[in-house]
mmCIF file of C-alpha atoms and ligand atoms in Angstrom:
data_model
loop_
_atom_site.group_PDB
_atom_site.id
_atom_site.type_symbol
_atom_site.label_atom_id
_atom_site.label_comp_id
_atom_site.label_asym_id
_atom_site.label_seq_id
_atom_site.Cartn_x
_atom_site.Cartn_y
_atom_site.Cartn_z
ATOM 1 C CA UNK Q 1 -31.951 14.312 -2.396
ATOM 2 C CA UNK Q 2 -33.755 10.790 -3.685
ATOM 3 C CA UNK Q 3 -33.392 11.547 -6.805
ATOM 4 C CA UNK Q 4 -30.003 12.928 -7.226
ATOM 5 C CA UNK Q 5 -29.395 9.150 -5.441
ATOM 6 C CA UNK Q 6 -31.555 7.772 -7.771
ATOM 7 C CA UNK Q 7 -29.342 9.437 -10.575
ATOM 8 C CA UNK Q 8 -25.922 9.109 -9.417
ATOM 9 C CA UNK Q 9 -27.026 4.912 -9.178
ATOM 10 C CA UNK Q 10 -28.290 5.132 -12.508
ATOM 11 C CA UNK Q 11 -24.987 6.849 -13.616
ATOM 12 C CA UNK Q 12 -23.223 4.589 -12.122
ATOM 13 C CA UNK Q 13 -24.999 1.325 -13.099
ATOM 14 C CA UNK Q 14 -24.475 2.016 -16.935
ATOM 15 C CA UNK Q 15 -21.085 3.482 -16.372
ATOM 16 C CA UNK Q 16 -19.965 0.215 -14.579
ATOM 17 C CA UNK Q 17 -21.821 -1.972 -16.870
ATOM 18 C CA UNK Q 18 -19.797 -0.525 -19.984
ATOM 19 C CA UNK Q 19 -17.068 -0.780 -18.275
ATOM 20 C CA UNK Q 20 -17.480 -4.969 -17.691
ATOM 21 C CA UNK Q 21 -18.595 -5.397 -21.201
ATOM 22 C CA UNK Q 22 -15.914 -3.572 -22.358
ATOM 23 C CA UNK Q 23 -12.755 -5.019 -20.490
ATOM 24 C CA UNK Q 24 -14.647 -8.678 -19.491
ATOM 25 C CA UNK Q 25 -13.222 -11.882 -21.506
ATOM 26 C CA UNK Q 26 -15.946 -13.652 -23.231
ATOM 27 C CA UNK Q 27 -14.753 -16.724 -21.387
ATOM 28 C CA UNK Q 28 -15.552 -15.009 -17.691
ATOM 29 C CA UNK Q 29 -18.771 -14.188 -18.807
ATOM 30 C CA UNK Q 30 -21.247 -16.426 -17.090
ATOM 31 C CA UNK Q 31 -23.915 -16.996 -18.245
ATOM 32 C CA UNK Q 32 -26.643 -18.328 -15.929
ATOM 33 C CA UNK Q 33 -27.839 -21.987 -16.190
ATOM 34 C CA UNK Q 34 -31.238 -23.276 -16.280
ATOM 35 C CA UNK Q 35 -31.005 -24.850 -12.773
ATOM 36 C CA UNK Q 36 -30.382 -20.658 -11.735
ATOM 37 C CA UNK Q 37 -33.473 -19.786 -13.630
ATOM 38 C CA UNK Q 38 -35.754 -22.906 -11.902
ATOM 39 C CA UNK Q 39 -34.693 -21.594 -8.320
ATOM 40 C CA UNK Q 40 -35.618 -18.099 -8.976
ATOM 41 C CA UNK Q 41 -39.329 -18.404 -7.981
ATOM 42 C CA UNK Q 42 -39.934 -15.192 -9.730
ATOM 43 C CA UNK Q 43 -38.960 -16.806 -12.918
ATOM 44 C CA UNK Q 44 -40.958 -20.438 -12.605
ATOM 45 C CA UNK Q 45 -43.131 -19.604 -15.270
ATOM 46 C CA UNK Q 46 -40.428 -18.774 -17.771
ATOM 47 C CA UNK Q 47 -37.962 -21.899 -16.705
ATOM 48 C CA UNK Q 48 -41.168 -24.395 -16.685
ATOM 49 C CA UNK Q 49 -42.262 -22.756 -20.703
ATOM 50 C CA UNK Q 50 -39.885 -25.088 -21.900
ATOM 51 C CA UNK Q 51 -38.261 -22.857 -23.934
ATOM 52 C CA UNK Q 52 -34.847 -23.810 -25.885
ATOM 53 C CA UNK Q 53 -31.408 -22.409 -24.338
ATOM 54 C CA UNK Q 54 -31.654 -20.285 -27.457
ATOM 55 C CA UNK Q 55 -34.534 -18.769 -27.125
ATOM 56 C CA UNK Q 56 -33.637 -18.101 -23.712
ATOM 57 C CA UNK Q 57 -31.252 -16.115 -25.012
ATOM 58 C CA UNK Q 58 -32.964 -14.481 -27.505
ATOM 59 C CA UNK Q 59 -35.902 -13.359 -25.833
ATOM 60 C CA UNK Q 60 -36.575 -9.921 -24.334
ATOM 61 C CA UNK Q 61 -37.943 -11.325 -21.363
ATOM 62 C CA UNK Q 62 -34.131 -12.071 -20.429
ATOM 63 C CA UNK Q 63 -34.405 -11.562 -16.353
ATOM 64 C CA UNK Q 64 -33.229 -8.163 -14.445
ATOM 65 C CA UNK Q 65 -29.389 -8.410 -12.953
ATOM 66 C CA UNK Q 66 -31.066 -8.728 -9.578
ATOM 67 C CA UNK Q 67 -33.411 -11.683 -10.499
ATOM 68 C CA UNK Q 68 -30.287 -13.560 -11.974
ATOM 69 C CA UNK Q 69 -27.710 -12.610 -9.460
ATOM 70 C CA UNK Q 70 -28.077 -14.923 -6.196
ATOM 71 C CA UNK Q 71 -28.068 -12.279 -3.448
ATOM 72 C CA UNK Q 72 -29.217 -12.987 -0.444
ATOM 73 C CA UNK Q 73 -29.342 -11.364 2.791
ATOM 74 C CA UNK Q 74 -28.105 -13.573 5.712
ATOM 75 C CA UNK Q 75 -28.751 -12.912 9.259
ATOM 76 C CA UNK Q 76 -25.727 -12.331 11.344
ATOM 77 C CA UNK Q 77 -25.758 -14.980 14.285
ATOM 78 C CA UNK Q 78 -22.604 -15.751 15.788
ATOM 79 C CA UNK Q 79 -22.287 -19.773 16.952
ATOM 80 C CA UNK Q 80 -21.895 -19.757 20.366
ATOM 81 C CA UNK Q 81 -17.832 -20.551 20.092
ATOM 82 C CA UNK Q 82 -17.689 -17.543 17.838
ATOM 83 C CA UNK Q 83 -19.857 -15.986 20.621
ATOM 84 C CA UNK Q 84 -17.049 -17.142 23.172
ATOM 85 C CA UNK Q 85 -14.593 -15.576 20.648
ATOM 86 C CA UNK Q 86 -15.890 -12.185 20.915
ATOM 87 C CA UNK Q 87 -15.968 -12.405 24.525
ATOM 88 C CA UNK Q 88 -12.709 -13.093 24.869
ATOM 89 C CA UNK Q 89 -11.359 -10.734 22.255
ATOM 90 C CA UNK Q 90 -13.293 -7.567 23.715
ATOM 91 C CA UNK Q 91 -11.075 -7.722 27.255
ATOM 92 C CA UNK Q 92 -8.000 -7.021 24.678
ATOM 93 C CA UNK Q 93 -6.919 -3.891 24.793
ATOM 94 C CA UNK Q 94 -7.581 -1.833 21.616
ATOM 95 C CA UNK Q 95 -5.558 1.749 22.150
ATOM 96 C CA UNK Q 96 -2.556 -0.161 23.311
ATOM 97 C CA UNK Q 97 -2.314 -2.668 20.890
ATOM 98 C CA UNK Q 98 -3.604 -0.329 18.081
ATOM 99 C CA UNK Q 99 -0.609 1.576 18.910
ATOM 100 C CA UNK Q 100 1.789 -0.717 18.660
ATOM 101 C CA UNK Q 101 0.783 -1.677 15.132
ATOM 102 C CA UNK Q 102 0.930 1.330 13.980
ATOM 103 C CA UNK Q 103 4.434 1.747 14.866
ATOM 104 C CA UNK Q 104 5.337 -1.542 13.710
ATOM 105 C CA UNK Q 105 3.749 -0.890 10.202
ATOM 106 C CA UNK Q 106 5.432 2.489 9.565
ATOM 107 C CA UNK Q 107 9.045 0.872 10.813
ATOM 108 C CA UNK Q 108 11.374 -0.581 8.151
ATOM 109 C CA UNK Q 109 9.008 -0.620 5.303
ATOM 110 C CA UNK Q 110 6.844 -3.161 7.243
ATOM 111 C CA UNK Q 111 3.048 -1.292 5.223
ATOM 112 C CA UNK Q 112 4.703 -2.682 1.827
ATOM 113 C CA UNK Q 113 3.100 -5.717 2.578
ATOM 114 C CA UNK Q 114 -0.098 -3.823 1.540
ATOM 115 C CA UNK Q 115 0.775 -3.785 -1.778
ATOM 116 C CA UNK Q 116 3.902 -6.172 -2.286
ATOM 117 C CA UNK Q 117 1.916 -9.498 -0.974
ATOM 118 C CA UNK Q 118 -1.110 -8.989 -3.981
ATOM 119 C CA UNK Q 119 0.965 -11.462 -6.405
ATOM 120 C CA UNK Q 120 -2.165 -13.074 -7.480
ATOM 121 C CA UNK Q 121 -3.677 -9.904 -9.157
ATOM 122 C CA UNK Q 122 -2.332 -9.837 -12.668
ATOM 123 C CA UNK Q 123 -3.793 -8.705 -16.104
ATOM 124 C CA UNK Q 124 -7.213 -10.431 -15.505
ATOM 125 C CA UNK Q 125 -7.960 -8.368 -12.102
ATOM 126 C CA UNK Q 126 -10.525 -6.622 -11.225
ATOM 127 C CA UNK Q 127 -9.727 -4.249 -8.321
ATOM 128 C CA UNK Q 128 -11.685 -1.843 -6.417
ATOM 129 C CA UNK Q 129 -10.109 0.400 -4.315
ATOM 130 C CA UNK Q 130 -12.420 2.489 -1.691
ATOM 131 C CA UNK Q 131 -10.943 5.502 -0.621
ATOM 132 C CA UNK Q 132 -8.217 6.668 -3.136
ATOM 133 C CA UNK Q 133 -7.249 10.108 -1.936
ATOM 134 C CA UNK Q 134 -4.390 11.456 -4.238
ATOM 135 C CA UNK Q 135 -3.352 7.822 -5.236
ATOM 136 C CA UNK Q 136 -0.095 6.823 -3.520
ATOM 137 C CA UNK Q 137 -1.612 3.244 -2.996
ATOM 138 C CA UNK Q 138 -3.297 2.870 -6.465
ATOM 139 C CA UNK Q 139 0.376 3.978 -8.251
ATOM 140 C CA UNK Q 140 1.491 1.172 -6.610
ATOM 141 C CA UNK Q 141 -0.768 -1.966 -7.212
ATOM 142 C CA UNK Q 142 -1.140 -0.808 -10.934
ATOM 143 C CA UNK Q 143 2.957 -0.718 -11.726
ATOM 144 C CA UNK Q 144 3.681 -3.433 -9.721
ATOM 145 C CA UNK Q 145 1.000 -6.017 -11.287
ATOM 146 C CA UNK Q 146 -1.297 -3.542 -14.036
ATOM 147 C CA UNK Q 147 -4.524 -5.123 -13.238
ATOM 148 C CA UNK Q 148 -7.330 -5.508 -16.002
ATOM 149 C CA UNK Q 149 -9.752 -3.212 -14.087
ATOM 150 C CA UNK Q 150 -8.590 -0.783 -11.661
ATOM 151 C CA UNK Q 151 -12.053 0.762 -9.947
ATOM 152 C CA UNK Q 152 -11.115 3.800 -7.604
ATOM 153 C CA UNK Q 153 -14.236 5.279 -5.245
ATOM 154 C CA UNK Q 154 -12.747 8.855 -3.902
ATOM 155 C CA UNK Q 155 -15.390 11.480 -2.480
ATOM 156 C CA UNK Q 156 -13.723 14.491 -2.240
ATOM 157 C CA UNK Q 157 -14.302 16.222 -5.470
ATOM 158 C CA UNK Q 158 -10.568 17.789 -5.059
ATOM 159 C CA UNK Q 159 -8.738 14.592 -4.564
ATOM 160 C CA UNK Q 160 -10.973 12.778 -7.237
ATOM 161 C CA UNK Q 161 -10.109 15.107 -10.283
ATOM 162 C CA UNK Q 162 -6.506 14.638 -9.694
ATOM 163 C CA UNK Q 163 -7.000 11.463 -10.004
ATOM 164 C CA UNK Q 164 -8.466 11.628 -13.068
ATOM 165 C CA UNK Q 165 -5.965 13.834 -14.572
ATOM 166 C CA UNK Q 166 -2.996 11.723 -12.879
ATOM 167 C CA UNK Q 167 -5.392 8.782 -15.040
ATOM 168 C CA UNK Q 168 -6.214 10.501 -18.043
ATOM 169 C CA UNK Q 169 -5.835 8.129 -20.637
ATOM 170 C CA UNK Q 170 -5.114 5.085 -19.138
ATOM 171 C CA UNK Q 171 -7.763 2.905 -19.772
ATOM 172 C CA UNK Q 172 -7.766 -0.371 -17.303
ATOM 173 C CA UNK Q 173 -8.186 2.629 -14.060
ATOM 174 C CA UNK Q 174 -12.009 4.530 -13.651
ATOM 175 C CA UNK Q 175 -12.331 7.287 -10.615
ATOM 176 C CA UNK Q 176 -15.606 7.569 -8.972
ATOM 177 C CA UNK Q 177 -16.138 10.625 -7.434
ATOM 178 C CA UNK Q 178 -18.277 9.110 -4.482
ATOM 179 C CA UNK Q 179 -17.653 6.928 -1.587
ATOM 180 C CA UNK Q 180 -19.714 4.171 0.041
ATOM 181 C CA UNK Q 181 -22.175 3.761 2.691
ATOM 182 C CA UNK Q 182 -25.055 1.582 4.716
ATOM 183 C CA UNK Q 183 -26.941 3.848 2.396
ATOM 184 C CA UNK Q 184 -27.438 6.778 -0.022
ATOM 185 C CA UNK Q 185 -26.551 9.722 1.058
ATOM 186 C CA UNK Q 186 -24.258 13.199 1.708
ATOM 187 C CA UNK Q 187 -22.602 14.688 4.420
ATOM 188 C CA UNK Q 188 -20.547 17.780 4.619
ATOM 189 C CA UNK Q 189 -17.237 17.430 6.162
ATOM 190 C CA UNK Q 190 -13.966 19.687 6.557
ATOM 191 C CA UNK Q 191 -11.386 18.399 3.715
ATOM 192 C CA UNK Q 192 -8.318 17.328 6.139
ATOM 193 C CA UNK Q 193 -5.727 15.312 3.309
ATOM 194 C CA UNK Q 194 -5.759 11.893 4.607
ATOM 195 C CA UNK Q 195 -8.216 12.446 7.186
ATOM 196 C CA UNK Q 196 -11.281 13.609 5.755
ATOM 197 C CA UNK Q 197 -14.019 11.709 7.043
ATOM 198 C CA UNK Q 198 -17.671 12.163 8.210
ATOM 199 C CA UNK Q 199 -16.596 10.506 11.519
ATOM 200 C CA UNK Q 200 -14.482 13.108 12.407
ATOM 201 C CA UNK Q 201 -15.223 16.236 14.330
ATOM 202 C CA UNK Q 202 -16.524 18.299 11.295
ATOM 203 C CA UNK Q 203 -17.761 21.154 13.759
ATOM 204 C CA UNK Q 204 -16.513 24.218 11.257
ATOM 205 C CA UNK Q 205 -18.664 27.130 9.847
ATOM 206 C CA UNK Q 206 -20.702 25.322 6.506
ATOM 207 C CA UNK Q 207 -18.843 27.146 4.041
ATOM 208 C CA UNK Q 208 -15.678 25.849 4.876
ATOM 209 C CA UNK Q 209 -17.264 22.292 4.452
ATOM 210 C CA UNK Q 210 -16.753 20.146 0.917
ATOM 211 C CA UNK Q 211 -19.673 17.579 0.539
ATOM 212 C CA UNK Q 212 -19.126 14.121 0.634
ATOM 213 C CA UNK Q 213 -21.146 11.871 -1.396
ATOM 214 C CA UNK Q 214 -21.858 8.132 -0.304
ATOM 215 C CA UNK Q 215 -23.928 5.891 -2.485
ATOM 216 C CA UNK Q 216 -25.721 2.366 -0.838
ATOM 217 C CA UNK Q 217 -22.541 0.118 -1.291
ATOM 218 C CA UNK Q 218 -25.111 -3.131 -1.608
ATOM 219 C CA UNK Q 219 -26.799 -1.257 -4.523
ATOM 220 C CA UNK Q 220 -23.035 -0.752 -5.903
ATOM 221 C CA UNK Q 221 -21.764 -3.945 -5.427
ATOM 222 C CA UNK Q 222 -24.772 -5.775 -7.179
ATOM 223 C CA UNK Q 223 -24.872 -2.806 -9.763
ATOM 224 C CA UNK Q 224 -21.232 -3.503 -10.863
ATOM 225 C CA UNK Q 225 -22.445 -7.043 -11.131
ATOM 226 C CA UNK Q 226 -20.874 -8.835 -7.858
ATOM 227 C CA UNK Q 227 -22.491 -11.944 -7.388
ATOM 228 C CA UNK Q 228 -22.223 -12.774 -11.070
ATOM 229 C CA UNK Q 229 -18.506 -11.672 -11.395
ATOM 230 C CA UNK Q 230 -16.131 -11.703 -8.579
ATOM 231 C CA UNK Q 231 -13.989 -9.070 -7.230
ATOM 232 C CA UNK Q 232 -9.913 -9.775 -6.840
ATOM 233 C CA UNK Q 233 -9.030 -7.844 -4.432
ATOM 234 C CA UNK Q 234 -11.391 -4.830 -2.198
ATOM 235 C CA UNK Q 235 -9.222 -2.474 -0.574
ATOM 236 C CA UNK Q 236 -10.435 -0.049 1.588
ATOM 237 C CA UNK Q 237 -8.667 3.056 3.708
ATOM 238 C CA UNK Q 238 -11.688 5.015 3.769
ATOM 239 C CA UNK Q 239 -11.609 6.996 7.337
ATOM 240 C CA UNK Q 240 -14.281 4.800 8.889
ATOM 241 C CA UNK Q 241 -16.661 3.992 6.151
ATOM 242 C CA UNK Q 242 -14.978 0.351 6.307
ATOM 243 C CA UNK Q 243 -17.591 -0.586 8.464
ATOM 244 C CA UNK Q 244 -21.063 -0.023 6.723
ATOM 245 C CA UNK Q 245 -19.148 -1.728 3.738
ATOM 246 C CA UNK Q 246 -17.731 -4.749 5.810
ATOM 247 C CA UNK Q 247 -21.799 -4.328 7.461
ATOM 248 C CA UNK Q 248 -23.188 -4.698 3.888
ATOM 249 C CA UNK Q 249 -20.594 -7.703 2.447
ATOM 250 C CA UNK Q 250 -21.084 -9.731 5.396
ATOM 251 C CA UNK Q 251 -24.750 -9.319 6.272
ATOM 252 C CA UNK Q 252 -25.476 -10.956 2.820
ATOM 253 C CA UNK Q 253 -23.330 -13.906 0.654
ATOM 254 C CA UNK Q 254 -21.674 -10.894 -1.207
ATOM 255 C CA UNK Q 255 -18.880 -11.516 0.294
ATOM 256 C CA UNK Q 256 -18.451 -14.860 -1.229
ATOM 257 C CA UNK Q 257 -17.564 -13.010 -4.499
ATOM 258 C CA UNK Q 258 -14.496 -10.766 -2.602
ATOM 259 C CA UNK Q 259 -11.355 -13.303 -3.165
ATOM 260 C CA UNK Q 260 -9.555 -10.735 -1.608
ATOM 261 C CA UNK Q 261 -10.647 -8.521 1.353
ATOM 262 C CA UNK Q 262 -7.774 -5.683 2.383
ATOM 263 C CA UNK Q 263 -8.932 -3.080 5.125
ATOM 264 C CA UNK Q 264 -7.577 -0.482 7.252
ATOM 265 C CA UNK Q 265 -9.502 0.328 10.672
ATOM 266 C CA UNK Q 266 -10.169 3.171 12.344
ATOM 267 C CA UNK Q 267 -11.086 4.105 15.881
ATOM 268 C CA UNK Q 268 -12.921 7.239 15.577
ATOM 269 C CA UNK Q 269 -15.505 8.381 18.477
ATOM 270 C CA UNK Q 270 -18.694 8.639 15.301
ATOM 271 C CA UNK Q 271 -18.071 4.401 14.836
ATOM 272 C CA UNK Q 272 -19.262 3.429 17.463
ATOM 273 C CA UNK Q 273 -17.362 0.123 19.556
ATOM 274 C CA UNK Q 274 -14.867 -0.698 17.109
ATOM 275 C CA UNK Q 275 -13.454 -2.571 19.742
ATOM 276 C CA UNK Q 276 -16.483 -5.017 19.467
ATOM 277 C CA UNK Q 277 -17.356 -4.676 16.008
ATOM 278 C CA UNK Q 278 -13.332 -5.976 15.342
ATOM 279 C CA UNK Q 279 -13.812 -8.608 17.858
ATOM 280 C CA UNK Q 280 -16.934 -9.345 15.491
ATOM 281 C CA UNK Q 281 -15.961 -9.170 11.880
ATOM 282 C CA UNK Q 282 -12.887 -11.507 12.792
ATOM 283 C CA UNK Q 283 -15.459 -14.305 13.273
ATOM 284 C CA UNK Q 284 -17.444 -13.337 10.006
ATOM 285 C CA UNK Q 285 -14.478 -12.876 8.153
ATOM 286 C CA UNK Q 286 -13.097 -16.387 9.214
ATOM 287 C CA UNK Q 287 -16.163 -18.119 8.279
ATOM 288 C CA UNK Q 288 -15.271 -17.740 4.258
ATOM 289 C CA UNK Q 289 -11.779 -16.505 4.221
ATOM 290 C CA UNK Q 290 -8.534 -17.212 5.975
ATOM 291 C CA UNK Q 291 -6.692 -14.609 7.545
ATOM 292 C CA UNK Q 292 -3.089 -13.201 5.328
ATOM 293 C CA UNK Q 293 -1.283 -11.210 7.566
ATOM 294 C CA UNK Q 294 -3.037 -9.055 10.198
ATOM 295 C CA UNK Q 295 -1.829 -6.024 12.797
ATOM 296 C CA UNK Q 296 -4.362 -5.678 15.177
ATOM 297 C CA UNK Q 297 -7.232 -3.164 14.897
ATOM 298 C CA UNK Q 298 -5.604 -1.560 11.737
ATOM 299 C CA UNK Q 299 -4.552 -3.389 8.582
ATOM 300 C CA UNK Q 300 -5.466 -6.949 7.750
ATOM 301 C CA UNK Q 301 -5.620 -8.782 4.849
ATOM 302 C CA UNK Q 302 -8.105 -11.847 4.112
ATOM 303 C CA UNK Q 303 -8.199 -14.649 1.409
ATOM 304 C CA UNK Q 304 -10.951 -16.418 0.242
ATOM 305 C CA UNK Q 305 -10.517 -19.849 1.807
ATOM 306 C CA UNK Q 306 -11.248 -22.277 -1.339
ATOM 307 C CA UNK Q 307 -7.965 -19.974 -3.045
ATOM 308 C CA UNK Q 308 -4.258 -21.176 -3.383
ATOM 309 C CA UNK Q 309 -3.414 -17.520 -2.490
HETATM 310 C C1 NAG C 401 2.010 -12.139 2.414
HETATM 311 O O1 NAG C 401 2.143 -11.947 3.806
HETATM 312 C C2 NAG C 401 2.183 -13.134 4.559
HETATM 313 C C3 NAG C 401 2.206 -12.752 6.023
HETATM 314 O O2 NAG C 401 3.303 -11.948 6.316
HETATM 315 C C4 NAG C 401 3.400 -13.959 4.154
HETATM 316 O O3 NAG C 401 3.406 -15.179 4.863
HETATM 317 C C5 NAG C 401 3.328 -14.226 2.673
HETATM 318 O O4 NAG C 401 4.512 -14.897 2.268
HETATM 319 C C6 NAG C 401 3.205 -12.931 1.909
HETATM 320 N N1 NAG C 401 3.033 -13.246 0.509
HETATM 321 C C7 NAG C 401 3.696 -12.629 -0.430
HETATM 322 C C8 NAG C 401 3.439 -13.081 -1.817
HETATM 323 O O5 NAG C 401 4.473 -11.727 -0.211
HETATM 324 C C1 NAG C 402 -29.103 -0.652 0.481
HETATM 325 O O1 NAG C 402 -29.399 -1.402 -0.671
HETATM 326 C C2 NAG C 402 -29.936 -2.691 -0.434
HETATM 327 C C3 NAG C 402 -30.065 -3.392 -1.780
HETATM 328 O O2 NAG C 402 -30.833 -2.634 -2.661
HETATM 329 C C4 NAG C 402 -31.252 -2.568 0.287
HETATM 330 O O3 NAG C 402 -31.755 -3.865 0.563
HETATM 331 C C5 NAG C 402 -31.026 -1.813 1.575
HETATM 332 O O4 NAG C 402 -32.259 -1.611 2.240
HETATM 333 C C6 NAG C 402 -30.364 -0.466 1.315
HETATM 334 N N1 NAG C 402 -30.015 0.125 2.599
HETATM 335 C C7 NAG C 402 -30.495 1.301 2.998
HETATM 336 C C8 NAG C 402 -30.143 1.695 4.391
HETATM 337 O O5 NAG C 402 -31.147 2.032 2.275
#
């Protein structure tokens, strides 16, 4: 079990890692300064050697992604007004108003928004969609605006390799055949179209179930090299698994480096309050980005709040 985790990460790392250096413009590349090299403790002796920019360069000693990427964990403490926020929004009341978005999304076209309001994504994007199934909502973002890098993370082995033959050949869109989690691993859960999820009630004899593999989406992020490039949009409509990724973004300054954060909630009884951890991530959320458009407990959009749109 470790060490198929330990593969599929390496798999992934070099696969992703091709991928950037293939499609990334020399002039996103950055390339980290001095100062970054001075505040990485682990790297004093090499910043105080003296050593010419070139040599920098040059040398073999050039420092591991995670040395040079600025990740840090940050401990989630709400302010006490964002304390008095939650309080408030947990007497609101989640079925009924969860309902009535729903039927306001699905009437007169109203979920276009979820794809129609991305107008800042165009041929230098890098999207990563979590969550593809059979790839209604990826046909959509890539005719409509054809982003540089279209990154899909579907599970379910079935829906996955139609996706790659619906793909085959074009070269801005990579399937992943795993999803994302608080950490590595697999669970085995009843393949149910849209609804396939580990949160659901899975309770059917084993050899009906299709395994569903989740890799640590911290470890992904960082290994796809968020933190020194930036993600345009993250959309996710992922049957629950939302939350361990919103759980990993947010619990660390990774989610400075999502200009755009799309997500679809669900309510299922294996997540826990949702109610509350809503109530929560709307404070989180609106500490770096300002809220787009927003029906309650299911889809939302976020901007990052330095961004135009
Ligand atoms: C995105 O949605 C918001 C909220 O409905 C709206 O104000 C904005 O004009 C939309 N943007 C685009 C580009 O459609
Ligand atoms: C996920 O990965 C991060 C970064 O490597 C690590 O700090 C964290 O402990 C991992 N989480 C779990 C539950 O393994």
């Amino acid at each position: 079990m470790r060490q198929t985790s330990v593969k599929i990460g390496i798999i992934v790392l070099i696969v992703l890692m091709l991928f950037f250096l293939v499609y990334e413009k020399d002039d996103r590349i950055q390339t980290p300064s001095r100062a970054d090299y001075a505040d990485n403790t682990r790297n004093i002796a090499f910043a105080s050697a003296d050593l010419s920019e070139n040599k920098i360069c040059n040398s073999l000693s050039i420092p591991l992604q995670h040395e040079i990427t600025q990740y840090k964990k940050i401990e989630r403490q709400l302010t006490d007004s964002e304390h008095e926020a939650v309080v408030v929004c947990r007497k609101r009341d989640l079925k009924e108003e969860h309902k009535q978005s729903w039927e306001t999304f699905f009437a007169n076209k109203v979920e276009y928004i979820r794809w129609n309001n991305h107008t800042y994504l165009n041929g230098d994007s890098t999207v990563v969609e979590v969550g593809g199934n059979v790839g209604a909502f990826s046909d959509k973002i890539l005719s409509l605006f054809n982003p540089r890098r279209y990154i899909i993370l579907e599970p379910m082995t079935k829906y996955s390799g139609m996706l790659v033959g619906k793909y085959k050949g074009v070269q801005n869109v990579m399937v992943l055949n795993f999803g994302l989690a608080s950490e590595d691993r697999t669970d085995w859960v009843k393949l149910d179209g849209i609804e396939t999820s580990r949160f659901q009630n899975n309770n059917i004899p084993k050899n009906q179930l299709s395994p569903l593999r989740q890799v640590n989406a911290t470890d992904f992020f960082l290994s796809m090299g968020v933190g020194i490039y930036e993600v345009d949009l993250l959309t996710m409509n992922c049957e629950g698994c939302e939350y361990d990724i919103l759980d990993a973004i947010l619990d660390s300054n990774l989610i400075n480096y999502f200009r755009h954060v799309q997500i679809s909630y669900h309510h299922l009884n294996g997540l826990g309050d949702t109610l509350d951890r809503w109530c929560q991530y709307q404070q989180l959320l609106s500490r770096t980005h300002r809220l787009i458009y927003q029906y309650p407990f299911f889809w939302e959009l976020w901007t990052r709040k330095d961004l135009k749109q």
